[in-house]
Short mmCIF file of C-alpha atoms in Angstrom, two decimals:
data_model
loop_
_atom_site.label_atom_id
_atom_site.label_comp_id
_atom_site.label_asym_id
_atom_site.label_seq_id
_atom_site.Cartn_x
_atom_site.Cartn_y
_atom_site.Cartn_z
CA UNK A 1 181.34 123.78 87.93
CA UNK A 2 183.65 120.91 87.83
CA UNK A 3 183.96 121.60 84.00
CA UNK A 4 181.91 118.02 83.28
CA UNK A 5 179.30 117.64 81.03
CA UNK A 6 175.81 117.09 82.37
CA UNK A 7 174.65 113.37 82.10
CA UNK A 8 170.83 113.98 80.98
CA UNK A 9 168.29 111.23 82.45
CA UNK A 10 166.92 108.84 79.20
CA UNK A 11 163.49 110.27 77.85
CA UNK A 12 161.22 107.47 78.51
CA UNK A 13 158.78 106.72 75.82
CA UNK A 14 155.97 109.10 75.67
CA UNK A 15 152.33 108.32 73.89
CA UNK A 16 152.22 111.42 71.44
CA UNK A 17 150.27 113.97 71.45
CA UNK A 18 147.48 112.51 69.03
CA UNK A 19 147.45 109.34 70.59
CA UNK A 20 146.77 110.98 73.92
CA UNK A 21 143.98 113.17 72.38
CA UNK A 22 142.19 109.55 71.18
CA UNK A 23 142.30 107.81 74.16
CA UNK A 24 141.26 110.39 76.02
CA UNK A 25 138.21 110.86 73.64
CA UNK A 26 137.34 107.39 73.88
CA UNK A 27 137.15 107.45 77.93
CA UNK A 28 135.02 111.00 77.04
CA UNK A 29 132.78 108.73 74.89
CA UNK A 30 132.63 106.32 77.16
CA UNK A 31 131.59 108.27 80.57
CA UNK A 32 129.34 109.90 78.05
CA UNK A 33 127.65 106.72 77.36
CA UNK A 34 127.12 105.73 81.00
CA UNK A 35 125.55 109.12 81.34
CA UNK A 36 123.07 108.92 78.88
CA UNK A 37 122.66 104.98 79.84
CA UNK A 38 121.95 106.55 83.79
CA UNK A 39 119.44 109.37 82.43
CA UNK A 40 117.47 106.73 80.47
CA UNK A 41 117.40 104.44 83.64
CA UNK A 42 116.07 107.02 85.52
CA UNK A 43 113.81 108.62 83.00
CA UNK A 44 112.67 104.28 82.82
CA UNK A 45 112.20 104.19 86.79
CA UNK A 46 110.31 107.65 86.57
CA UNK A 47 107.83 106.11 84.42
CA UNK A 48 107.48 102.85 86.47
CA UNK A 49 106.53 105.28 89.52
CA UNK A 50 104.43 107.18 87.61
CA UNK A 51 102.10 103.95 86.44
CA UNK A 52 102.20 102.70 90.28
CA UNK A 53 100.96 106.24 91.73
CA UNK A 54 98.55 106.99 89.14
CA UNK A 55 96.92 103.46 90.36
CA UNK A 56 96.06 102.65 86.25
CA UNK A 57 97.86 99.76 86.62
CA UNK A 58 97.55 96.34 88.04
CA UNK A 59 100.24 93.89 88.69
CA UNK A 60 100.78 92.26 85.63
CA UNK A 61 101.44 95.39 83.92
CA UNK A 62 104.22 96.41 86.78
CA UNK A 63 105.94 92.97 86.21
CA UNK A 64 105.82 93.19 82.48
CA UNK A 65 106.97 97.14 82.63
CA UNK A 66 109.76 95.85 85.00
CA UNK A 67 111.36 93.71 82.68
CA UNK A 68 110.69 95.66 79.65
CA UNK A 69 112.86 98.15 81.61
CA UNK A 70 115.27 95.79 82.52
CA UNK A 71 116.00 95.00 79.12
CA UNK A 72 116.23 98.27 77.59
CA UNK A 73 118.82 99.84 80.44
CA UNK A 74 121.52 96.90 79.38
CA UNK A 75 120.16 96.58 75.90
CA UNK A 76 119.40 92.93 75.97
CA UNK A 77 117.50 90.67 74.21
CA UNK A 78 115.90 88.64 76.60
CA UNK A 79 114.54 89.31 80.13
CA UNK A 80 111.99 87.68 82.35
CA UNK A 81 110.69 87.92 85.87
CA UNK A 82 110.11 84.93 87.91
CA UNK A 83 107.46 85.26 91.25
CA UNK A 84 108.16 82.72 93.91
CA UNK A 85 105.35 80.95 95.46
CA UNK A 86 103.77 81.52 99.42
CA UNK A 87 106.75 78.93 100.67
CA UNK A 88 109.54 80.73 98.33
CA UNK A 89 110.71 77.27 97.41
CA UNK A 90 110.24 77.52 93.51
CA UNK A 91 108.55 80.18 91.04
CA UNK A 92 104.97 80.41 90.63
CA UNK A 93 104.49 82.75 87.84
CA UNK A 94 106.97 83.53 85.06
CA UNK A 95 106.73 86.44 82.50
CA UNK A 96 109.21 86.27 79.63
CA UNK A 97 109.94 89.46 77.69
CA UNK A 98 111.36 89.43 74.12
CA UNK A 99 110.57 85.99 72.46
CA UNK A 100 109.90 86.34 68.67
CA UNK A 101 106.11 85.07 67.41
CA UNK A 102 108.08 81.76 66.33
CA UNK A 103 110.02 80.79 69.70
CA UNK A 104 106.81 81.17 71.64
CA UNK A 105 105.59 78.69 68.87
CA UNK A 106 108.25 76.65 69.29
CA UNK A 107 108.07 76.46 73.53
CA UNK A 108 104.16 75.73 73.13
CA UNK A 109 103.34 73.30 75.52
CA UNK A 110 106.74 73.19 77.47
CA UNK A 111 106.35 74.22 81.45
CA UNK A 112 107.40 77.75 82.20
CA UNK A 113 110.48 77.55 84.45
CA UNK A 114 109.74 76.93 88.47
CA UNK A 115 113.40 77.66 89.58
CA UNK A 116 115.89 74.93 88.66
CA UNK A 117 119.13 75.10 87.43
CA UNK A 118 120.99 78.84 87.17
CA UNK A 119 117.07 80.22 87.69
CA UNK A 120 116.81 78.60 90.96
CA UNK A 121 120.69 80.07 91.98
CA UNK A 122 118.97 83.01 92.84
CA UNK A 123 116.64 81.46 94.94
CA UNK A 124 118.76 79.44 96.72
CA UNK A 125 121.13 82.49 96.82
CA UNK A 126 120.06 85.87 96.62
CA UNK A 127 122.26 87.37 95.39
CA UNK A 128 123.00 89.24 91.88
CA UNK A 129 124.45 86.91 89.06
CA UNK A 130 126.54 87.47 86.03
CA UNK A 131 127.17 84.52 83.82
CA UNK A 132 129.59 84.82 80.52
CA UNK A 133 128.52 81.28 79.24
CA UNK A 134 125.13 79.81 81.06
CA UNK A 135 125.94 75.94 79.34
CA UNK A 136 129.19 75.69 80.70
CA UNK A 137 127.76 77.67 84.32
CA UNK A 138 128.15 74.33 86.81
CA UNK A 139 124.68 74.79 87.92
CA UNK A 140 123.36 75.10 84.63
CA UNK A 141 120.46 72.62 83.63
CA UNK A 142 120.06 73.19 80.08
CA UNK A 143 116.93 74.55 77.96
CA UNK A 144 114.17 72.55 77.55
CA UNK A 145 113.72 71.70 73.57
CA UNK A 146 112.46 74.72 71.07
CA UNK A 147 113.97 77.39 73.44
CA UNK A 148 116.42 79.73 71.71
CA UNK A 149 120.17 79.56 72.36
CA UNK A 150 121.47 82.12 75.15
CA UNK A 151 124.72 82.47 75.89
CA UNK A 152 124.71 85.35 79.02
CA UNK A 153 122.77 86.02 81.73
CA UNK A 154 122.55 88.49 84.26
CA UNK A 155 120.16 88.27 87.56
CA UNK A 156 118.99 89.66 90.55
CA UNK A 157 116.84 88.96 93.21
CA UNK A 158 113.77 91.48 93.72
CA UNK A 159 112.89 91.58 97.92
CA UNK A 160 109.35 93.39 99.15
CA UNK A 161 109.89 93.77 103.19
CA UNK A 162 112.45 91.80 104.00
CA UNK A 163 111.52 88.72 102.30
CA UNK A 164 112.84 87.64 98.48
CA UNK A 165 109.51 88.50 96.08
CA UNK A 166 111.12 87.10 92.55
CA UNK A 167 114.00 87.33 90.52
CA UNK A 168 114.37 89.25 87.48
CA UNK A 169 116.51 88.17 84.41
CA UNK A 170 118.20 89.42 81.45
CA UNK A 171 120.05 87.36 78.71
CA UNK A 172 122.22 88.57 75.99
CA UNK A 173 123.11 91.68 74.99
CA UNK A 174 122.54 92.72 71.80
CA UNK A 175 125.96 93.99 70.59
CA UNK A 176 127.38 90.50 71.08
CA UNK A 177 129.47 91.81 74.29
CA UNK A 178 128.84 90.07 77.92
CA UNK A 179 127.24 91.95 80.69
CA UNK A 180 129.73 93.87 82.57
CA UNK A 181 129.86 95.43 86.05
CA UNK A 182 127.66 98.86 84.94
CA UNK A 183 124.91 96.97 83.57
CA UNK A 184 125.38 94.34 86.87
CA UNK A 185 124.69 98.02 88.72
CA UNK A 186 122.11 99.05 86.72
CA UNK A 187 119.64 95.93 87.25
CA UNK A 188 120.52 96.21 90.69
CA UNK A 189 119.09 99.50 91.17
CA UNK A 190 116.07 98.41 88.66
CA UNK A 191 115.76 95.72 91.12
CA UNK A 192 115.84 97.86 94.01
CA UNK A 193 113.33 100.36 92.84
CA UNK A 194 111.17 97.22 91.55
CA UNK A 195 110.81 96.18 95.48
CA UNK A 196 108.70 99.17 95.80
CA UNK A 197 106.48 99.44 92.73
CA UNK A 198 105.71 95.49 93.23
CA UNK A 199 105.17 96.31 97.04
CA UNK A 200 102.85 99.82 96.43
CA UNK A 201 101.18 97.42 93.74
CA UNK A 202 100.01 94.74 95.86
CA UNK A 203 99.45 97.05 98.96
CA UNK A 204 97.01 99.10 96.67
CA UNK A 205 95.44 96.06 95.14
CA UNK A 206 94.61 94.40 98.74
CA UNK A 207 93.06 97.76 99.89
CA UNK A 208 91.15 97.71 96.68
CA UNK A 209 89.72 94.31 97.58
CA UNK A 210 89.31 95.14 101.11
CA UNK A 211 87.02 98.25 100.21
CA UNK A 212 85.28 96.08 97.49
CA UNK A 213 84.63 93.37 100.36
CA UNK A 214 83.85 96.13 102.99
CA UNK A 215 80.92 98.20 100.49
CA UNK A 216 79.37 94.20 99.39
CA UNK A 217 79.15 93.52 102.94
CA UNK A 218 77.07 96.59 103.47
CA UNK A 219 74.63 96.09 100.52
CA UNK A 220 71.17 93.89 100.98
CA UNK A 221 70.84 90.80 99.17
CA UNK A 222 67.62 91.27 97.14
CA UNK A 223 64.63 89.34 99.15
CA UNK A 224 62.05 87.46 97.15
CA UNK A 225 60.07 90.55 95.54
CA UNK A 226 57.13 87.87 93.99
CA UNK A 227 55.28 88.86 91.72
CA UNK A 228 57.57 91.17 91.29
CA UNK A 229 61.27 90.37 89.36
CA UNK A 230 64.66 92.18 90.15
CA UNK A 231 68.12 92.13 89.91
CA UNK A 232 70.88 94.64 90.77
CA UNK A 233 74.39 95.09 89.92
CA UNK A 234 77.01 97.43 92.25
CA UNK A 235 80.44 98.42 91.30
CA UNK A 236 82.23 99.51 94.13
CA UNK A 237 84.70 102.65 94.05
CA UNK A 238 88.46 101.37 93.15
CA UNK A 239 90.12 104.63 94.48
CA UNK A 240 91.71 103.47 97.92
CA UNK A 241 89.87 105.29 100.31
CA UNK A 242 86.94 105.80 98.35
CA UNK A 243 84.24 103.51 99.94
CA UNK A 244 81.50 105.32 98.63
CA UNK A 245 77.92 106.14 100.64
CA UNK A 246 75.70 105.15 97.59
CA UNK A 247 73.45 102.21 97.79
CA UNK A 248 70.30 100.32 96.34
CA UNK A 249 67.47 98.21 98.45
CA UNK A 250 64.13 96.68 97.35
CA UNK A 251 61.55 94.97 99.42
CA UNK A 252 57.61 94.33 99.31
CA UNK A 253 55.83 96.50 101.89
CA UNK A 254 52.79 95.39 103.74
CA UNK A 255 49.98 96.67 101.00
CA UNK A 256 52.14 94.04 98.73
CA UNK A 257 53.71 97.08 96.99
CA UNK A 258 57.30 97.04 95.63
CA UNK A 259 59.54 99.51 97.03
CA UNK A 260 62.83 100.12 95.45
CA UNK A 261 65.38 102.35 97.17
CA UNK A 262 68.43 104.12 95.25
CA UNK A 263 70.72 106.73 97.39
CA UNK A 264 73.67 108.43 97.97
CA UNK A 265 74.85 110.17 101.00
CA UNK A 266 78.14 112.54 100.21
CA UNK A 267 81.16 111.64 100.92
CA UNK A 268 84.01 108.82 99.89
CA UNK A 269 85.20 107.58 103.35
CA UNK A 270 84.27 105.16 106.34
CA UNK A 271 81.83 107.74 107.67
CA UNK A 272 79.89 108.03 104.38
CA UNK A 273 79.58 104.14 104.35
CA UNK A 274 78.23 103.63 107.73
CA UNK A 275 75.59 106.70 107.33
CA UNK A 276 74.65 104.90 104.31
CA UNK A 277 74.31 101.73 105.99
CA UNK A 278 72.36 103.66 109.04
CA UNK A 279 69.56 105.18 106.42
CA UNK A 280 69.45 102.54 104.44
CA UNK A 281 68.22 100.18 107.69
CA UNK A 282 66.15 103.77 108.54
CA UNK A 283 64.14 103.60 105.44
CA UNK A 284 63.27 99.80 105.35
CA UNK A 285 61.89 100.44 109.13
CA UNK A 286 59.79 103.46 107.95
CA UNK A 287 58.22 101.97 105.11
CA UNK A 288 56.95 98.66 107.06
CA UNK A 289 56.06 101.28 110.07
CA UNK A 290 54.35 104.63 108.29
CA UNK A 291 51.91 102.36 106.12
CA UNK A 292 52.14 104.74 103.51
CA UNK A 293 53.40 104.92 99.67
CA UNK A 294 57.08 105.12 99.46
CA UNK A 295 56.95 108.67 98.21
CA UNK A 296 55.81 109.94 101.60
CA UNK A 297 58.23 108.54 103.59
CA UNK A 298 60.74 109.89 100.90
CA UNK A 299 59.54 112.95 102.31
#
């Protein structure tokens, strides 16, 4: 040693101990947070599956459960779901979520929104939106008169194969705070996952129609049964896949009787409909052939 005394480096300034312990609580609280906010969202999502696969549900009540969702990931206030029309030019169908008893009074008669202004942003471009003050947003149009004051919005657009379906909305949060980059994630997803229910939704409700269409088309329409008086009524299966083989017939056989038919061949599929349609044509031909009383040719 050169007998000099060692020149120590300055301390720099250090939080303290308790300060450290805060802060790091708060980030702790905070990650908490966004785990409980996740669990929710997908506890929320679960549920929106669960109403789509147990096919109790039509599409109004998806849209509605969409939003509802929406709004209760980000806690907002406000939320809505706009449909675009066949073209995809403007919205069709609007459903608003979270208007008090008095601001639907007070928007009675005013025209739901068809995609102007910020709303129609999202048409125009698809692509998700987060607005801190919607009035002084340049493509902002205003609210039509009686509609309550929002302040922040937060959008997304909602695509079913390949093609933009809607947009969903939410509008102020209600701590006060703006919509920040987890909640922009969160609708995202919501959005995402919305695609499908809305898709499985409609794909269920066509086949629905198409088996409805498919089981009317196979059914007689009741001849004139003078002086005899009928009517019938047939509600078709709405389990996709479930055509049903059961039918009804009446006609007047030669001897002027009335024969009325009511069957059912086993079965919930394509081959229980056309058997159905094949014994049903059997049984007309038998009773204007045998001659008889219906209850031998039952036989």
């Amino acid at each position: 040693m050169d007998g000099q005394t060692p020149v120590m480096p300055p301390k720099q300034n250090q939080p303290e101990p308790s300060a450290q312990r805060l802060r790091l609580g708060v980030e702790l609280e905070l990650i908490a947070d966004q785990l409980r906010t996740l669990a929710r969202a997908q506890d929320r999502l679960h549920e929106l599956y669960e109403a789509v696969l147990g096919r109790d549900v039509d599409l109004a009540v998806v849209l509605q459960l969409i939003v509802d969702t929406a709004m209760e990931l980000v806690n907002a206030r406000y939320g809505a779901l706009g449909v675009l029309d066949e073209n995809g030019e403007c919205l069709d169908r609007f459903i608003p979520v979270g208007l008090t008893e008095q601001e639907r009074a007070d928007l009675a008669g005013v025209e739901f929104p068809h995609g102007r202004g910020l709303l129609g942003r999202l048409i125009t471009h698809p692509e998700p939106l987060r607005v801190t003050d919607i009035s002084a947003h340049p493509a902002s149009a205003g609210f039509p008169p009686g509609h309550p004051p929002m302040r922040t919005l937060l959008g997304a657009a909602i695509s079913t194969r390949g093609k933009v379906y809607g947009d969903l909305y939410v509008a102020d949060r209600r701590d006060g705070r703006p919509f920040d980059a987890h909640d922009e994630a969160l609708i995202i997803a919501l959005a995402g996952a919305a695609s499908l229910a809305i898709d499985d939704t409609r794909l269920y409700e066509q086949i629905r129609l198409d088996a409805e269409q498919f089981q009317q088309l196979l059914l007689p329409c009741l001849p004139d049964l003078w002086p005899f008086a009928a009517a019938a009524a047939y509600r078709p299966a709405t389990t996709p896949g479930h055509l049903g083989g059961d039918w009804y017939d009446a006609l007047l056989v030669p001897d002027r009787a009335c024969a009325a038919v009511i069957g059912d061949v086993v079965g919930h599929d394509l081959h229980a409909a056309a058997a159905m349609a094949q014994i049903r044509n059997m049984l007309r031909a038998l009773l204007y052939d045998q001659r008889t009383s219906p209850s031998v040719v039952r036989h």
